[in-house]
């Protein structure tokens, strides 16, 4: 078969979603840190959002499945921390998808100096700012729990990291 | 680079994270309120994941597989400080330990992020940002409960006095201390302890808790050389039960 380009591979990877947030692709989440094609061999480097993320193995297998589906025989999917994941790696499209899904996107990292910024995360449903943090830890390692006094609903935020 | 020195360093940090991770997980379902249940469970997941990453670095240096390292060693082969293996006790002790340990751990990874051993520096840059949430959590509760009611202050004060000698055991020196410093792998326990004391003083000053003078405290040592309390082996037996019955089990 024809050798795929790096762009082709990124396009294929759009189909692989975060298992906990099915609207967000691994590319938009920012966990794919490098893709290269050398003499037909595909090399993909990934990094976890949190070191202890239990979904990483699952995501890695999904990436391998996608490569196999496109008949790639020579591939290497590696996990390392050379380019560490930060919440700033989530793409603009990813941030919009999070908000639509009901998860507040993380604020930019440079404004995250202490808990203040987590204190009043804007509500992803009503955009209200009369909110408070209930817990810096949530249902997954990457989410915190908040409450909106405007629409009187609890919501979660993707944590800045 | 002195591999023995590096391995000893990695083992003690990994073992600290694994054992305290396991203790934190014992709060799952038992937290004094739901938020704390979730917080300790999340910190458990972080710490156990971080220990796995550190055991992976050891495996790359020729040691056994991460799961084998975590589940197949006996207590005397573990290098964690005794502080982390102590039973959870009441919430006040768990909170004090969380504060004293994570303050040091966050600083340790801060120092390691400029380690001359690149794989460790890369991992440390990642872990230090995660630990911010752990220290934020500890500091909030220390400040709140450390100045709340007579009972909360009294309980925390008692646990603080009990935990401090064990906490000083975190900085038990390695036989390779000077190698680690000379080779730029790690700035050393002494440098870490100085920074830690300053931070602990700073937070406690914002509470009604009283910090005893450092010089009257005697550190509880031994953990780093495998000389543990009676509490570690039962923890290991429970943690490794499934793995020992069926090493291939997936769950």
Coordinates of C-alpha atoms in Angstrom, one line a residue, chain A residues 7-19 21-29 32 58-59 61-67 69-70 93:
Chain A
X7 CA -1.2 14.4 8.1
X8 CA -3.0 11.2 7.1
X9 CA -2.2 9.7 10.5
X10 CA -3.4 12.7 12.4
X11 CA -6.6 12.5 10.5
X12 CA -7.0 8.8 11.4
X13 CA -6.3 9.6 15.0
X14 CA -9.2 12.1 15.1
X15 CA -11.4 9.0 15.3
X16 CA -9.9 7.9 18.6
X17 CA -11.7 9.6 21.5
X18 CA -10.9 9.9 25.2
X19 CA -12.8 7.0 26.7
X21 CA -15.0 12.2 27.3
X22 CA -16.2 10.7 24.1
X23 CA -16.5 14.0 22.3
X24 CA -12.8 14.7 22.6
X25 CA -10.2 13.1 20.2
X26 CA -6.8 12.2 21.4
X27 CA -5.4 14.8 19.0
X28 CA -7.5 17.6 20.4
X29 CA -6.8 16.5 24.0
X32 CA -0.3 12.7 20.9
X58 CA -6.8 1.8 26.6
X59 CA -6.0 4.8 24.5
X61 CA -4.5 0.1 22.3
X62 CA -7.1 2.2 20.4
X63 CA -4.3 4.0 18.5
X64 CA -2.8 0.6 17.6
X65 CA -6.2 -0.6 16.4
X66 CA -6.5 2.4 14.1
X67 CA -3.1 1.8 12.6
X69 CA -7.3 -0.9 10.4
X70 CA -5.4 1.2 7.9
X93 CA -11.7 22.8 19.0

